[in-house]
């Protein structure tokens, strides 16, 4: 069984250590920080395991879904949240290869608590 924390750490490190991305984005584990700085100056990705399941067989199939919530500053157009999420999903495809099986990106909404645009994404992996 693959641990979801390994995947989340790999995503977080990849975003935070990439020179081009880390300039305007930061990834955090969900609930790792109690508050994001308001108003936001850059885009934040909050990562958590939504599901980790195994189907027993020969071989066993382990599927993991990571929920990635993207918060973008109000100084950017609302569609930017979706565009940045799409870029990161493409980056995950490069990073994980065939283990990254699919992703979905929800609609952009306004988050009252963070006072930012928010889009929820699901990144799916299979081992």
PDB file of C-alpha atoms in Angstrom:
ATOM      1  CA  UNK A   1       0.000   0.000   0.000  1.00  0.00           C
ATOM      2  CA  UNK A   2       1.291   3.427  -0.978  1.00  0.00           C
ATOM      3  CA  UNK A   3       1.069   6.082   1.721  1.00  0.00           C
ATOM      4  CA  UNK A   4      -0.849   9.215   0.793  1.00  0.00           C
ATOM      5  CA  UNK A   5       1.530  11.302   2.907  1.00  0.00           C
ATOM      6  CA  UNK A   6       4.390  10.330   0.561  1.00  0.00           C
ATOM      7  CA  UNK A   7       2.442  11.616  -2.436  1.00  0.00           C
ATOM      8  CA  UNK A   8       1.390  14.812  -0.661  1.00  0.00           C
ATOM      9  CA  UNK A   9       4.972  15.503   0.442  1.00  0.00           C
ATOM     10  CA  UNK A  10       6.223  14.941  -3.115  1.00  0.00           C
ATOM     11  CA  UNK A  11       3.624  17.359  -4.528  1.00  0.00           C
ATOM     12  CA  UNK A  12       4.329  19.941  -1.828  1.00  0.00           C
ATOM     13  CA  UNK A  13       8.098  19.743  -2.293  1.00  0.00           C
ATOM     14  CA  UNK A  14       7.832  19.871  -6.090  1.00  0.00           C
ATOM     15  CA  UNK A  15       5.742  23.057  -6.008  1.00  0.00           C
ATOM     16  CA  UNK A  16       7.760  24.763  -3.259  1.00  0.00           C
ATOM     17  CA  UNK A  17      11.172  23.872  -4.708  1.00  0.00           C
ATOM     18  CA  UNK A  18      10.433  24.716  -8.350  1.00  0.00           C
ATOM     19  CA  UNK A  19      11.988  28.140  -8.936  1.00  0.00           C
ATOM     20  CA  UNK A  20       9.456  29.191 -11.575  1.00  0.00           C
ATOM     21  CA  UNK A  21       6.401  28.099  -9.560  1.00  0.00           C
ATOM     22  CA  UNK A  22       7.492  28.946  -6.001  1.00  0.00           C
ATOM     23  CA  UNK A  23       7.869  32.609  -6.921  1.00  0.00           C
ATOM     24  CA  UNK A  24       4.078  33.013  -7.096  1.00  0.00           C
ATOM     25  CA  UNK A  25       2.752  29.796  -5.437  1.00  0.00           C
ATOM     26  CA  UNK A  26       3.149  27.881  -2.185  1.00  0.00           C
ATOM     27  CA  UNK A  27       1.893  24.410  -1.269  1.00  0.00           C
ATOM     28  CA  UNK A  28       0.922  23.466   2.279  1.00  0.00           C
ATOM     29  CA  UNK A  29      -0.592  20.399   3.911  1.00  0.00           C
ATOM     30  CA  UNK A  30      -4.218  21.058   4.831  1.00  0.00           C
ATOM     31  CA  UNK A  31      -4.545  22.197   8.448  1.00  0.00           C
ATOM     32  CA  UNK A  32      -0.750  22.554   8.687  1.00  0.00           C
ATOM     33  CA  UNK A  33      -1.237  26.286   8.918  1.00  0.00           C
ATOM     34  CA  UNK A  34      -4.174  27.596  10.855  1.00  0.00           C
ATOM     35  CA  UNK A  35      -4.531  30.735   8.722  1.00  0.00           C
ATOM     36  CA  UNK A  36      -3.382  31.901   5.352  1.00  0.00           C
ATOM     37  CA  UNK A  37      -2.147  35.504   5.186  1.00  0.00           C
ATOM     38  CA  UNK A  38      -5.093  37.735   4.306  1.00  0.00           C
ATOM     39  CA  UNK A  39      -5.068  39.345   1.837  1.00  0.00           C
ATOM     40  CA  UNK A  40      -3.198  36.737  -0.194  1.00  0.00           C
ATOM     41  CA  UNK A  41      -0.131  37.920  -2.050  1.00  0.00           C
ATOM     42  CA  UNK A  42       0.396  34.625  -3.891  1.00  0.00           C
ATOM     43  CA  UNK A  43      -1.466  31.436  -4.758  1.00  0.00           C
ATOM     44  CA  UNK A  44      -1.709  28.695  -2.130  1.00  0.00           C
ATOM     45  CA  UNK A  45      -2.366  24.993  -2.650  1.00  0.00           C
ATOM     46  CA  UNK A  46      -3.812  23.135   0.324  1.00  0.00           C
ATOM     47  CA  UNK A  47      -3.265  19.356   0.044  1.00  0.00           C
ATOM     48  CA  UNK A  48      -4.996  16.491   1.844  1.00  0.00           C
ATOM     49  CA  UNK A  49      -5.828  12.848   1.275  1.00  0.00           C
ATOM     50  CA  UNK A  50      -9.466  12.465   0.381  1.00  0.00           C
ATOM     51  CA  UNK A  51      -9.355   8.698  -0.152  1.00  0.00           C
ATOM     52  CA  UNK A  52      -6.871   5.839  -0.031  1.00  0.00           C
ATOM     53  CA  UNK A  53      -8.381   2.485  -0.999  1.00  0.00           C
ATOM     54  CA  UNK A  54      -7.194  -0.978  -1.952  1.00  0.00           C
ATOM     55  CA  UNK A  55      -8.956  -3.546  -4.098  1.00  0.00           C
ATOM     56  CA  UNK A  56      -7.589  -6.966  -3.186  1.00  0.00           C
ATOM     57  CA  UNK A  57      -6.643  -9.126  -6.112  1.00  0.00           C
ATOM     58  CA  UNK A  58      -3.730 -10.335  -8.117  1.00  0.00           C
ATOM     59  CA  UNK A  59      -2.264  -7.770  -8.137  1.00  0.00           C
ATOM     60  CA  UNK A  60      -3.789  -5.500  -5.481  1.00  0.00           C
ATOM     61  CA  UNK A  61      -4.897  -2.107  -6.824  1.00  0.00           C
ATOM     62  CA  UNK A  62      -4.257   0.899  -4.597  1.00  0.00           C
ATOM     63  CA  UNK A  63      -6.083   4.115  -5.557  1.00  0.00           C
ATOM     64  CA  UNK A  64      -5.408   7.429  -3.858  1.00  0.00           C
ATOM     65  CA  UNK A  65      -7.242  10.708  -4.297  1.00  0.00           C
ATOM     66  CA  UNK A  66      -5.556  13.907  -3.147  1.00  0.00           C
ATOM     67  CA  UNK A  67      -7.746  16.976  -2.780  1.00  0.00           C
ATOM     68  CA  UNK A  68      -5.874  20.100  -3.777  1.00  0.00           C
ATOM     69  CA  UNK A  69      -7.617  23.381  -2.975  1.00  0.00           C
ATOM     70  CA  UNK A  70      -6.203  26.319  -4.912  1.00  0.00           C
ATOM     71  CA  UNK A  71      -6.594  29.801  -3.399  1.00  0.00           C
ATOM     72  CA  UNK A  72      -5.684  32.787  -5.589  1.00  0.00           C
ATOM     73  CA  UNK A  73      -5.516  36.460  -4.597  1.00  0.00           C
ATOM     74  CA  UNK A  74      -8.344  38.800  -5.540  1.00  0.00           C
ATOM     75  CA  UNK A  75      -5.756  40.926  -7.332  1.00  0.00           C
ATOM     76  CA  UNK A  76      -5.776  38.286 -10.096  1.00  0.00           C
ATOM     77  CA  UNK A  77      -8.719  37.623 -12.425  1.00  0.00           C
ATOM     78  CA  UNK A  78     -11.054  34.860 -11.161  1.00  0.00           C
ATOM     79  CA  UNK A  79     -10.213  32.549 -14.083  1.00  0.00           C
ATOM     80  CA  UNK A  80      -6.583  32.483 -12.926  1.00  0.00           C
ATOM     81  CA  UNK A  81      -7.425  29.970 -10.174  1.00  0.00           C
ATOM     82  CA  UNK A  82      -8.545  27.487 -12.809  1.00  0.00           C
ATOM     83  CA  UNK A  83      -5.576  28.192 -15.107  1.00  0.00           C
ATOM     84  CA  UNK A  84      -3.034  27.727 -12.318  1.00  0.00           C
ATOM     85  CA  UNK A  85      -4.735  24.500 -11.195  1.00  0.00           C
ATOM     86  CA  UNK A  86      -4.573  23.173 -14.766  1.00  0.00           C
ATOM     87  CA  UNK A  87      -0.869  24.023 -14.962  1.00  0.00           C
ATOM     88  CA  UNK A  88      -0.155  22.200 -11.703  1.00  0.00           C
ATOM     89  CA  UNK A  89      -2.153  19.161 -12.867  1.00  0.00           C
ATOM     90  CA  UNK A  90      -0.009  19.053 -16.008  1.00  0.00           C
ATOM     91  CA  UNK A  91       3.085  19.285 -13.838  1.00  0.00           C
ATOM     92  CA  UNK A  92       1.826  16.331 -11.749  1.00  0.00           C
ATOM     93  CA  UNK A  93       1.550  14.289 -14.940  1.00  0.00           C
ATOM     94  CA  UNK A  94       5.246  14.947 -15.609  1.00  0.00           C
ATOM     95  CA  UNK A  95       6.199  14.284 -11.985  1.00  0.00           C
ATOM     96  CA  UNK A  96       4.280  11.024 -11.415  1.00  0.00           C
ATOM     97  CA  UNK A  97       3.962   9.596 -14.937  1.00  0.00           C
ATOM     98  CA  UNK A  98       1.635   6.600 -15.263  1.00  0.00           C
ATOM     99  CA  UNK A  99       0.882   6.568 -11.505  1.00  0.00           C
ATOM    100  CA  UNK A 100      -1.076   9.815 -12.019  1.00  0.00           C
ATOM    101  CA  UNK A 101      -4.266   8.509 -13.602  1.00  0.00           C
ATOM    102  CA  UNK A 102      -6.633  11.490 -13.764  1.00  0.00           C
ATOM    103  CA  UNK A 103      -7.637  14.819 -12.301  1.00  0.00           C
ATOM    104  CA  UNK A 104     -10.701  16.998 -12.009  1.00  0.00           C
ATOM    105  CA  UNK A 105     -10.925  20.732 -11.482  1.00  0.00           C
ATOM    106  CA  UNK A 106     -14.088  22.209 -10.023  1.00  0.00           C
ATOM    107  CA  UNK A 107     -15.619  25.613 -10.524  1.00  0.00           C
ATOM    108  CA  UNK A 108     -14.050  28.788  -9.190  1.00  0.00           C
ATOM    109  CA  UNK A 109     -15.799  30.226  -6.135  1.00  0.00           C
ATOM    110  CA  UNK A 110     -15.175  33.013  -3.660  1.00  0.00           C
ATOM    111  CA  UNK A 111     -13.982  31.930  -0.195  1.00  0.00           C
ATOM    112  CA  UNK A 112     -15.170  34.286   2.568  1.00  0.00           C
ATOM    113  CA  UNK A 113     -12.707  33.029   5.194  1.00  0.00           C
ATOM    114  CA  UNK A 114      -9.596  33.504   3.075  1.00  0.00           C
ATOM    115  CA  UNK A 115     -11.065  36.337   0.991  1.00  0.00           C
ATOM    116  CA  UNK A 116      -9.735  34.766  -2.179  1.00  0.00           C
ATOM    117  CA  UNK A 117     -10.851  32.808  -5.213  1.00  0.00           C
ATOM    118  CA  UNK A 118     -10.949  29.069  -4.598  1.00  0.00           C
ATOM    119  CA  UNK A 119     -11.079  26.012  -6.832  1.00  0.00           C
ATOM    120  CA  UNK A 120     -11.096  22.422  -5.581  1.00  0.00           C
ATOM    121  CA  UNK A 121      -9.186  19.826  -7.577  1.00  0.00           C
ATOM    122  CA  UNK A 122      -8.907  16.092  -7.199  1.00  0.00           C
ATOM    123  CA  UNK A 123      -5.704  14.340  -8.229  1.00  0.00           C
ATOM    124  CA  UNK A 124      -6.052  10.573  -8.702  1.00  0.00           C
ATOM    125  CA  UNK A 125      -3.246   8.048  -8.456  1.00  0.00           C
ATOM    126  CA  UNK A 126      -3.138   4.282  -8.889  1.00  0.00           C
ATOM    127  CA  UNK A 127      -0.490   1.789  -7.766  1.00  0.00           C
TER     128      UNK A 127
END
